Amino acid sequence: MNINRQILSVFLLFAFYAASAQEKILEAWHQANPIEKVYLHLDRKDYFAGQTSWFKGYFISDFKPSTRNSTLFVELINRSGTVISQKVLPVFNGVTYGQIDIPDTLSTGTYRIRAYTPLMLNHEKDFLYNTPIRVYGKNNKSITQANNANSLAFFPEGGTLLVGVENTIAFKATSGEGLPENVAASIVDNTGATITQIKSFHDGLGVFKLNPVNGKTYQAVWNGRSFPLPASSAKGIAVQFQSRKGVINYSFASSGEPNFTPSYIIGQMQHQVMFKQPVDNNATGSINTSELHSGILQITFFNKEGMPLAERLVFVDNKEYIVNAVLNPKQVNTKARSKNLYSIDFKEPVNGNFSVSVTDDDYNEPGPRKENIISSLLLTSDIPGYVHNPAFYFSSATQATEALDLVMLTNGWRRFNWKEIINNKPPAAAYTDPGYISLSGQVNVRGSKKNFADRELLVWVATSDSGRALELVKTDAEGRFKMDSVVFFDKAKILFSDVMGNKSKFLTVKLDTDSLYRTFNLPALQMPPAINTGTSLLNNMQGAYSSYARGGGVLLDNVNIEGRRLTLEELEKKYVSGLFSGNINARTINLTGQFVPQLNIFEWLIGRVPSLVIQRNSQFFDNYQLYLRQQPVQLFLDEMQMQDANLISTIPPNQIALIKIYPQFIGARGNGAAIAIYTKRGEDLNEDMEASGDIVDYDGYSIIKEFYSPDYSTPPDVDYRDNRLTLAWQPEIVISSDKNASIPVPFYNTDRTKKFKIVAEGVTKQGKLLSVEQTVE
C-alpha cells in the first residue's frame, strides 16, 4: 500500500509540474497580451435612413475598466460586408462616445455596427464586438432571398463521443439565416433503428443521452433530412458536468489507456488560471466556484503528459457584477412637449462612468432589449458565432440558467489552443496601441538635400472646427522628429516652420505613415436576416421615414454650393468679440486672400501703418518691440494677451486672418495702444492656405457631435413638429460618491410620444456593471 502511495505521489508530482509550466506560460502570455473588450451602448437599435446612431463605448480587461486603449474604430457594415461608414475616436480613462450618421440612401434591411481597437486584433478576430441594427429606408422589400437550408449540429460534452458509456450530447438547430429553429427529430443508427427522440428546449437548443455501440453510426432525421452525429471513438474520455450555486460537480468515464487517463484539470478565465487540481481515481469531483469572477470558465482535463483530453465551458454566475440601482419617477407628464424627470437611484456607494438613453418605444422592437452590457461583456464577447437574444440568459426566466448551459455546450472555445500553450508558442502580438495620433517624419531645408538637423521645429495644428494648437519639437541629427499622444479632430492643416525669426529656413516636411487610419484584414461578419416586413414596427418606422423625407430632410444628389469671400464687416463679425469689437478709431486690416512674402507678420507691417514703429533686437531677432504714436503696444493673439512678440513672430503670415490696431484700447494697460491679431479658422483656413512644402493635410479623429434635446420651458422661436425618436442621450455621466447617489434623467415629450423606454448602463471602477431598463406608458 505504501509503495502504491509513493507511485501515486510521484505520478501527481510530474502531473503538477506539467500543470505549473502551462500556468506560467499562460500567465506570461496574459501579462504581455491581455484580452481587451469593448461594449457600445447604442441609443436605440431601430433607425430610419438619414438618422444618427449615438453610442458610448466601455472598455474592459481583467474584469475591470481598461485604460490600455487610446483609439476606437467603429464601422457601419452592410450584409455584403462593405464598410459604409467608419468613425475613429479617442479613448480616455476607459470610455469614449460619438455617433455614426446613417446615409439617407440606405435601403430597408439589417446592418451591423462593429467596434474594435488595434489591441483587440491580437486575439481571435471572431470575438470583436458587433451588433445588428435595423434601418428603414427607401425600399421596404426584403433585400435577401429566403434560405431554407436548415442545419442541425451535435456537440458531445467534453468533445468526444465515447463508445460503451453514456454520453451527454447537446444540439443546436438553426435556419438557413442562422436563426434558431425549434426541432423535434429522431436519432437512428445505420441499421435504421430508432434509438431515441429529441426535442429542442430553448431557441433550437437541446440535449439528450446516447450510449454509442462500436461500429455503428448515428444520425438525426428532421423534416425528411438526415444530419449525422459525430463519429464515435473507442479511445478518449466522456465527461458530465452539473452546476449549482457555488459549486460544479463533474464525473467522467475513460477508455482506460494511459494516454487517455485524466490526471488534473485546469480552469481559466480571460487567460488567467483560476484553479488547478488533481483528478482522483473515483472519476468524480467538484470545483468550488463561489469566489470566482462571473463569466465563462473553461475547464480542461489533461493527462499526466500535459495533453488536453476534454474541454467544457461552464458559466459562473455569482451576481457580484451587478450594480444595485433602480429607476424612480420624480415628475411624470403625458402631454406633448411636457417635461418628465426620472432618476437612477443607486442602492450602494458608486464610483464609475455611465450613460442614459430615452427613446420613443413605439419605434423600438417590442419587449426587452436583446442585448445589454452584461450579456455582451460576460457572454458573447467570449464565444464565437451568433447567440440569439443573449440578454435572455441573464433574465429572471425560469429556463434561463438551464438554457445558458446549453449555450456553453454548443459554442466552442477559440481564443487559444492548449497545444500551442504546451509547446510554449502562444500567438505573438501583431498590433500595438497607437497612443493617440503620432506625428513623425523627415524635415529638410527647402530646395536642398540638407537636413533640418538638431533644430527646434514649430508645429501648428489647425482644424476646420477652429481648433488650433502650437508645439515646439526638436529634430534629431538626421532631421527627424516625432510627436506622440497628439489629439485633434477632423481634417487638419499641419504647418511646420523654423522658429529663428528673420533667419528662419523654408522647410519641406515628409510625414511617415498615418498612425491613426489603417486598414485591417477582418473576417466577414455573420449577418442576421433581413427585416420582417410584416411587423407593426416596420409600419411605424416607414411612416417616420416618410415624414422625414416629406419634411425636406433627404439630401439631394449632385448639389454644389458655391461660397463667397466675406466682406470686412462680415469677417470682423466672425472673428472679433467683446471689448475688441467696435471702436471707431481702430484700423482693421483684412489679410484673407492676400499674399504675404515676409517671414512673419511684424516684418510685413513695417512701414505699412503710419505712426507704428517696429524695432527688432539685433541679438535676439525674434524679440520685436512695437510702438504706436510713441506708446508701447500691448499685443493680443486671438484676444488672448501676450507678454511679448516671440510666439506671434513664429506664426506663418498666411495663417493670419485680420489685424486690428487700436490707438487706445480699454483692455490694454493704462488704456494704451494695442494690436489684436486673429488667426484663420474654419473655411478661411482651408480656402486660403498656401500649398507650400511645410503644410501637410492630415485626418484627425472623427468629430464628436452634440446631441440636441429641446427645452420647452420657453416656447421655441419657430414652431415645428417634434417627431424625435430619441428623446434624451446622456453619454457623459461620471459619479464618485461614498453615499447612495442618483443620476437625474430629465427630458421633454415629443408631439407624438405615447410611451418611452429608459436605459441606463455603465461600469464602476471595480468592474461592476449597471444595466437598468424600463418602459413607461
Short mmCIF file of N, CA, C and O in Angstrom, two decimals, residues 64 75 85 124 217 225 235 246 248 273 287 329 626 649 654 657 674 680 712 765:
data_model
loop_
_atom_site.label_atom_id
_atom_site.label_comp_id
_atom_site.label_asym_id
_atom_site.label_seq_id
_atom_site.Cartn_x
_atom_site.Cartn_y
_atom_site.Cartn_z
N LYS A 64 -12.14 44.55 -15.20
CA LYS A 64 -12.20 45.93 -14.72
C LYS A 64 -12.04 46.89 -15.90
O LYS A 64 -11.60 46.48 -16.98
N GLU A 75 -17.53 50.90 -37.09
CA GLU A 75 -17.89 50.78 -38.50
C GLU A 75 -19.35 50.39 -38.67
O GLU A 75 -19.88 49.57 -37.90
N SER A 85 -19.55 53.24 -43.43
CA SER A 85 -19.05 54.42 -42.72
C SER A 85 -18.15 53.98 -41.60
O SER A 85 -18.35 52.91 -41.01
N GLU A 124 -8.25 36.32 -31.40
CA GLU A 124 -9.11 35.88 -32.49
C GLU A 124 -10.09 36.98 -32.87
O GLU A 124 -10.81 37.51 -32.03
N THR A 217 -22.96 3.94 -36.65
CA THR A 217 -23.01 5.38 -36.84
C THR A 217 -24.43 5.84 -36.56
O THR A 217 -25.37 5.05 -36.58
N ARG A 225 -34.94 15.15 -43.68
CA ARG A 225 -33.50 15.26 -43.96
C ARG A 225 -32.71 14.57 -42.85
O ARG A 225 -33.18 14.46 -41.71
N LYS A 235 -11.47 5.44 -27.96
CA LYS A 235 -10.46 5.98 -27.06
C LYS A 235 -10.82 7.42 -26.70
O LYS A 235 -11.27 8.19 -27.56
N GLY A 246 -22.46 27.98 -6.40
CA GLY A 246 -21.16 27.95 -5.74
C GLY A 246 -20.32 26.72 -5.99
O GLY A 246 -19.19 26.64 -5.49
N ILE A 248 -19.41 23.22 -8.90
CA ILE A 248 -19.62 22.43 -10.11
C ILE A 248 -19.22 20.99 -9.79
O ILE A 248 -18.09 20.72 -9.37
N VAL A 273 -5.42 31.60 -15.01
CA VAL A 273 -5.72 30.33 -14.38
C VAL A 273 -6.43 30.58 -13.06
O VAL A 273 -5.90 31.24 -12.16
N ILE A 287 -15.80 21.35 -8.01
CA ILE A 287 -15.00 22.57 -8.16
C ILE A 287 -15.74 23.68 -7.44
O ILE A 287 -16.92 23.95 -7.73
N PRO A 329 -39.63 57.48 -10.75
CA PRO A 329 -40.22 58.68 -11.34
C PRO A 329 -40.23 59.83 -10.34
O PRO A 329 -40.54 59.65 -9.16
N LEU A 626 7.12 97.02 -30.31
CA LEU A 626 6.21 97.80 -31.14
C LEU A 626 5.77 99.06 -30.38
O LEU A 626 5.44 98.98 -29.18
N SER A 649 5.62 85.98 -33.72
CA SER A 649 6.59 86.06 -34.80
C SER A 649 6.83 84.71 -35.48
O SER A 649 7.36 84.65 -36.58
N ASN A 654 0.50 83.63 -43.67
CA ASN A 654 -0.69 83.20 -44.40
C ASN A 654 -1.71 82.50 -43.50
O ASN A 654 -2.75 82.06 -43.97
N ALA A 657 -5.78 86.00 -40.28
CA ALA A 657 -6.99 86.45 -40.98
C ALA A 657 -7.11 87.97 -40.98
O ALA A 657 -7.38 88.57 -42.02
N ALA A 674 -2.90 99.11 -28.64
CA ALA A 674 -2.96 97.65 -28.69
C ALA A 674 -3.10 97.20 -30.14
O ALA A 674 -3.62 97.92 -30.98
N LYS A 680 -6.54 82.42 -38.74
CA LYS A 680 -7.63 81.90 -39.54
C LYS A 680 -8.24 80.66 -38.91
O LYS A 680 -7.57 79.90 -38.22
N TYR A 712 -38.41 72.93 -23.75
CA TYR A 712 -39.71 73.54 -24.00
C TYR A 712 -40.21 74.35 -22.80
O TYR A 712 -41.40 74.66 -22.72
N LYS A 765 -15.52 51.52 -11.25
CA LYS A 765 -14.08 51.29 -11.22
C LYS A 765 -13.73 49.89 -10.74
O LYS A 765 -12.65 49.37 -11.04
#
